[in-house]
CSV table of C-alpha atoms in Angstrom, one decimal:
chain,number,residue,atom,x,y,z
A,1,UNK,CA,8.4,3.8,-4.3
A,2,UNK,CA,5.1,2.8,-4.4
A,3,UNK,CA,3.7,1.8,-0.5
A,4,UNK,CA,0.7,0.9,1.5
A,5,UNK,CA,-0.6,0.7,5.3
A,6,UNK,CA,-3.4,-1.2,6.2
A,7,UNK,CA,-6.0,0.5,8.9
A,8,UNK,CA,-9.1,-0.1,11.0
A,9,UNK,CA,-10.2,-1.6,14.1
A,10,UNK,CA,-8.4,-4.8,15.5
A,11,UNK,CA,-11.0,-5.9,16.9
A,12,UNK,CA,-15.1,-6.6,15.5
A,13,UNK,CA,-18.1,-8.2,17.5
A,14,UNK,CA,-19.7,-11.3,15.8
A,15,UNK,CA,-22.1,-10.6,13.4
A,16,UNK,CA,-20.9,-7.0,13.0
A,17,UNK,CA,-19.0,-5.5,9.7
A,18,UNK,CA,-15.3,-5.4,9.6
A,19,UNK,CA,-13.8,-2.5,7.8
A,20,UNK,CA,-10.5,-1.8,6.8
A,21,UNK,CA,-8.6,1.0,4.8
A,22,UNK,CA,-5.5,1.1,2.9
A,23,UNK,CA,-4.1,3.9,2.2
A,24,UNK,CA,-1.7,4.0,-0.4
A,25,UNK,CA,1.5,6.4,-0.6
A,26,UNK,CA,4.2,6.8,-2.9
A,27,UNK,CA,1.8,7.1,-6.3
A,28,UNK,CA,-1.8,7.3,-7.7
A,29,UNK,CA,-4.3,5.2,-6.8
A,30,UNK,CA,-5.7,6.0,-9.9
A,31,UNK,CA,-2.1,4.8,-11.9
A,32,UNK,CA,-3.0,2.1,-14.8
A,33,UNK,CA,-0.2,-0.3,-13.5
A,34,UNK,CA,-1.8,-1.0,-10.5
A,35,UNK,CA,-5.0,-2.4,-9.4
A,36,UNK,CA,-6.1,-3.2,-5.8
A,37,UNK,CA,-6.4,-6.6,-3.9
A,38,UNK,CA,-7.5,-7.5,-0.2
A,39,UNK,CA,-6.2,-11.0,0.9
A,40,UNK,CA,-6.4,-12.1,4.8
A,41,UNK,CA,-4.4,-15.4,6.2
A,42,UNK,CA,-5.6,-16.8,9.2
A,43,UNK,CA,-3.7,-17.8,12.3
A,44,UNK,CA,-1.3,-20.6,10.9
A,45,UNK,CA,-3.1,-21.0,7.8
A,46,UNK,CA,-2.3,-20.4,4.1
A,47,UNK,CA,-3.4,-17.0,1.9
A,48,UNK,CA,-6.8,-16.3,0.7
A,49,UNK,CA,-7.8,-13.9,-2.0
A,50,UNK,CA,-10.5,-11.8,-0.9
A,51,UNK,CA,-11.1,-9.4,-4.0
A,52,UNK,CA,-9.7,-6.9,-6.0
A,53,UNK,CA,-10.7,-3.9,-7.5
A,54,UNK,CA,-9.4,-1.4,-10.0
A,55,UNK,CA,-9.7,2.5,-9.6
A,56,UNK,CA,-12.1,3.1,-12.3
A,57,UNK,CA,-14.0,-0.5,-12.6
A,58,UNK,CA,-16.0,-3.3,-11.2
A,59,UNK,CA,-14.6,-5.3,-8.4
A,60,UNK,CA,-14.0,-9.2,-8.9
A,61,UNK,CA,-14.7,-10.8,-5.3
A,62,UNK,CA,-13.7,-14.7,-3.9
A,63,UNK,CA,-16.8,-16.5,-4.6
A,64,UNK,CA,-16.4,-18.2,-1.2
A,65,UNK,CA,-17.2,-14.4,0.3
A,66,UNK,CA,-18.9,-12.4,-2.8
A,67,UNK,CA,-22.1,-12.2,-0.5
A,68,UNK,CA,-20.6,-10.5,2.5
A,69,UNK,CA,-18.0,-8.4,0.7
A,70,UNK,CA,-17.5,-4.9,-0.8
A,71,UNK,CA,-14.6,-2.9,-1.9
A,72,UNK,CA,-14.1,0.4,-3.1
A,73,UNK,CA,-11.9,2.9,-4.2
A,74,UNK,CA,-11.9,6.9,-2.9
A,75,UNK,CA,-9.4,8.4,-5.6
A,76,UNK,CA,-9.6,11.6,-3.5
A,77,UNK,CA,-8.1,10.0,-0.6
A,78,UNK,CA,-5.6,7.6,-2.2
A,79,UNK,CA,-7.2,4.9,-0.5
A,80,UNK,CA,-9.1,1.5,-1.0
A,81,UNK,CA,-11.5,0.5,1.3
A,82,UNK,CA,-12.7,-3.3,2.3
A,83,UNK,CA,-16.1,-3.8,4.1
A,84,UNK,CA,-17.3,-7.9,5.2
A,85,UNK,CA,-20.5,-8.0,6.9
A,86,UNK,CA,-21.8,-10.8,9.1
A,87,UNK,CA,-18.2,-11.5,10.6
A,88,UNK,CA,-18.1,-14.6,12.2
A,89,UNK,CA,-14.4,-16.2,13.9
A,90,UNK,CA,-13.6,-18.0,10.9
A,91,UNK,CA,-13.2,-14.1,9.6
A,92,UNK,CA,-10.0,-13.6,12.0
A,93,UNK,CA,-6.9,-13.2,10.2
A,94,UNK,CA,-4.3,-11.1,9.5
A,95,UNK,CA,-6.0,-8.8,6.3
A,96,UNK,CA,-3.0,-7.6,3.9
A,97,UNK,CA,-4.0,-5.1,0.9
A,98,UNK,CA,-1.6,-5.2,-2.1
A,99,UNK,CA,-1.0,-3.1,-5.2
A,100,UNK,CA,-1.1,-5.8,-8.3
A,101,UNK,CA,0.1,-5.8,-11.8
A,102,UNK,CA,-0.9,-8.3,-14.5
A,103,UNK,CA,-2.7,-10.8,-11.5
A,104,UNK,CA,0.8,-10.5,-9.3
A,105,UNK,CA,0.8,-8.8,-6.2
A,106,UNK,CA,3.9,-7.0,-6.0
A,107,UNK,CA,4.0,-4.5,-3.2
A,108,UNK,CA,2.0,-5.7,0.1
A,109,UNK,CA,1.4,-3.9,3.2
A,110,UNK,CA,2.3,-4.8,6.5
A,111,UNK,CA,-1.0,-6.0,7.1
A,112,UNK,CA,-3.2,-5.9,10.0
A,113,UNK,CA,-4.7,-8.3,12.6
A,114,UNK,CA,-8.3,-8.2,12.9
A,115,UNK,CA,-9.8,-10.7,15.9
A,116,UNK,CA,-13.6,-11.1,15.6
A,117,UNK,CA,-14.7,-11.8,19.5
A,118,UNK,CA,-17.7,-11.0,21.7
B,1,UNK,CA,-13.1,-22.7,-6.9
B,2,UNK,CA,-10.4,-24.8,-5.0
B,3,UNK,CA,-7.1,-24.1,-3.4
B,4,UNK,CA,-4.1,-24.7,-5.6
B,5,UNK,CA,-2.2,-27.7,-4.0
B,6,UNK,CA,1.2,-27.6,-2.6
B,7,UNK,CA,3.6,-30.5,-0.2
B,8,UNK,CA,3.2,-28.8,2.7
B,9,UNK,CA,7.0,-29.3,3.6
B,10,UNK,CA,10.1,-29.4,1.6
B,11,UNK,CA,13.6,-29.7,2.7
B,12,UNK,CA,17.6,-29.5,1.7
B,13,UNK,CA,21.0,-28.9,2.6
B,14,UNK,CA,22.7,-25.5,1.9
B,15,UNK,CA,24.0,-25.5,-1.5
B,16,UNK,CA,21.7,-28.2,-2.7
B,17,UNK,CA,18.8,-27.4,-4.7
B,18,UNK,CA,14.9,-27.6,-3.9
B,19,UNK,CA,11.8,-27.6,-6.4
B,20,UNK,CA,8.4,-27.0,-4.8
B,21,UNK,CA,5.6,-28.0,-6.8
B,22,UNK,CA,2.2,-26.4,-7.3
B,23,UNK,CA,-0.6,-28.3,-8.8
B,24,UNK,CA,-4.2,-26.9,-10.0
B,25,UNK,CA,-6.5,-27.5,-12.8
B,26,UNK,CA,-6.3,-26.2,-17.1
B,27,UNK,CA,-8.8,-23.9,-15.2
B,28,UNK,CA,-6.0,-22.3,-13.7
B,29,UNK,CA,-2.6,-23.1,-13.8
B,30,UNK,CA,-2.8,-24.8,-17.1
B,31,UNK,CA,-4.9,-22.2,-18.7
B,32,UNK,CA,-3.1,-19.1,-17.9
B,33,UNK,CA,0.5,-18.1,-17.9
B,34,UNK,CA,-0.1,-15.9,-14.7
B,35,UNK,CA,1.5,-18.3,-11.7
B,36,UNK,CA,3.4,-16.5,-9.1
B,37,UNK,CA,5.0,-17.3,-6.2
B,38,UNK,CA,5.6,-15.7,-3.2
B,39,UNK,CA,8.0,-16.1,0.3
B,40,UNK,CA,6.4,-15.4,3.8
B,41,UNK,CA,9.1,-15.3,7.2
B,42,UNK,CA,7.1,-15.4,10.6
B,43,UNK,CA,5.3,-12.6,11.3
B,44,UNK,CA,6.0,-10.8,7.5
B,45,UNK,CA,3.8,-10.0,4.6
B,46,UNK,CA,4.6,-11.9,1.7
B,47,UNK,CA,7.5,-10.9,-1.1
B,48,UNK,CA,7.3,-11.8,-4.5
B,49,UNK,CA,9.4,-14.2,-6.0
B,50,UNK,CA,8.4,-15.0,-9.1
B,51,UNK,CA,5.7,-13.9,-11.8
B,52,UNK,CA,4.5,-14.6,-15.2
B,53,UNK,CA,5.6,-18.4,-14.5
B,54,UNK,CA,9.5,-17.7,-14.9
B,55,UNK,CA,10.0,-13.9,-14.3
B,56,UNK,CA,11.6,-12.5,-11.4
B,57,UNK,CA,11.3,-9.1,-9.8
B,58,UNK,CA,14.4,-6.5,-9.5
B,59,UNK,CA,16.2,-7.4,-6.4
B,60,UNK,CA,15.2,-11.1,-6.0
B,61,UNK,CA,18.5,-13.7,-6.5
B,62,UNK,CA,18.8,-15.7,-9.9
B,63,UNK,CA,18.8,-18.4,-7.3
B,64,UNK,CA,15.2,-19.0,-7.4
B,65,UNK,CA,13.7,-20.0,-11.1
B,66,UNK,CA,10.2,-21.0,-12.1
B,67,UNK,CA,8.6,-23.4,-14.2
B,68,UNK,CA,5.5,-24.5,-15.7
B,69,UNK,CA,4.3,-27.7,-17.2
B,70,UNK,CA,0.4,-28.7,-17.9
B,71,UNK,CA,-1.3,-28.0,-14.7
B,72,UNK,CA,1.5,-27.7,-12.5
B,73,UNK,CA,4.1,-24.9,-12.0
B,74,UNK,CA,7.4,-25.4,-9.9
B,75,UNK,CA,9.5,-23.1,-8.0
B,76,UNK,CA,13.1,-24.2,-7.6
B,77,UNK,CA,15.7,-22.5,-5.1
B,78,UNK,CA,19.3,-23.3,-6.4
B,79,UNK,CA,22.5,-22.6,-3.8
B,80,UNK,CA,19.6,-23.4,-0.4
B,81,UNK,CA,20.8,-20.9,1.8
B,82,UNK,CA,19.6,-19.9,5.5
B,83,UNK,CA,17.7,-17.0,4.7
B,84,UNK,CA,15.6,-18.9,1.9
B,85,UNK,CA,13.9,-20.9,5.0
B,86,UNK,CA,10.3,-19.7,5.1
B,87,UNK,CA,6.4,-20.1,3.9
B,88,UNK,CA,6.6,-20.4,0.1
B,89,UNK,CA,3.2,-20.0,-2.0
B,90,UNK,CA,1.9,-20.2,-5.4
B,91,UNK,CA,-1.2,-18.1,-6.6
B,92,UNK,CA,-2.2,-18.4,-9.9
B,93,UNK,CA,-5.1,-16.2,-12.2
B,94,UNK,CA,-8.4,-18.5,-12.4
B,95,UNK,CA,-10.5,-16.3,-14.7
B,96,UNK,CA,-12.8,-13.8,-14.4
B,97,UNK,CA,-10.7,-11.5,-12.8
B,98,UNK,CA,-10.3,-14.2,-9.7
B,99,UNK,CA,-7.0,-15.6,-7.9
B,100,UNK,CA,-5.9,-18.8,-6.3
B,101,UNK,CA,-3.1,-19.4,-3.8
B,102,UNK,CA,-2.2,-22.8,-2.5
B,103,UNK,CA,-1.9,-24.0,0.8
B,104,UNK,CA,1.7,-22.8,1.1
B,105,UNK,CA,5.0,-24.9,1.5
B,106,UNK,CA,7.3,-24.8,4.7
B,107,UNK,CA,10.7,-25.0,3.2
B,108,UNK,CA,13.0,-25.5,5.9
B,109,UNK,CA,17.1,-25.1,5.5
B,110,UNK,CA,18.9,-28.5,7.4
């Protein structure tokens, strides 16, 4: 059974780089039925796709955040990584990674609040 | 790219039946038979409901069905029941490897 846990600081300074982990248990990271998605939802707000990535190829980012976004995968470490640079507080939200299959996201994390605050 | 649109509230009786509408471009929606949908409680991450337009995942009730016609897909709950109150939203493949959810629909169980 396939799982993943979302890490990193809850909390980032304006203008800083938020980075989150997501650590992913249960099977490979490097599986072909799975590739890797970050989406975030902000307080009382709706979902937002921030990018996805799959073990072995290029990332496909959100438009809206291509320039301030990177994510990457460490096969040794089972883990996928988010980094967003130049965090403003628009960036708060609660970040959620997500194993997907065929542009579906079927197993989600618990996801993980990040405030972005002086 | 924009936001798939959704009502943002929708409402029925237990028992009764409820279709929630998702509306995007041939861009998206129309172009691609790769809508999902997804249910959100307070404070949860989201489950899916529904992919591929009409499939559903192992473990989620025949109750809910999807549909697609042009640029819009639908989700329908059948048998309403209180559990099926929550945050309901579409996301849909766009191309080049990107994704689009909607706004999100507040279905609430009278």
């Amino acid at each position: 059974q396939l799982q993943l846990q979302e890490s990193g600081p809850g909390l980032v300074k304006p203008s800083e780089t938020l980075s989150l982990t997501c650590t992913v248990s249960g099977g490979s990271i490097s599986s072909s039925s799975h590739y890797w998605t970050w989406i975030r939802q902000p307080p009382g707000e709706g979902l937002e796709w921030i990018g996805s990535v799959y073990y072995s190829g290029n990332p496909y980012y959100n438009p809206s955040l291509k320039s301030r976004v990177t994510i990457s995968v460490d096969t040794s470490k089972n883990q996928f990584s988010l980094m967003l640079s130049s965090v403003t507080a628009a960036d708060t939200a609660v970040y959620y990674c997500a194993g997907t299959s065929f542009y579906h996201m079927d197993v989600w994390g618990k996801g993980t609040t990040v405030t972005v605050s002086s | 790219q924009s936001a798939l649109t959704q009502p943002p509230s929708a409402s029925g009786s237990p028992g009764q039946s409820v279709t929630i509408s998702c509306t995007g471009t041939s861009s998206d929606v129309g172009g691609y038979n790769y809508v999902s949908w997804y249910q959100q409680h307070p404070g949860k991450a989201p489950k899916l409901m529904i992919y591929e337009v009409t499939k559903r995942p192992s473990g989620v009730p025949d109750r809910f069905s999807g549909s697609k016609s042009g640029n819009t897909a639908s989700l329908t709950v059948s048998g309403l029941q209180a559990e099926d109150e929550a945050d309901y939203y579409c996301s849909s493949y766009a191309g080049s490897g990107s994704l689009l959810f909607g706004g999100g629909t507040r279905l609430t169980v009278l």
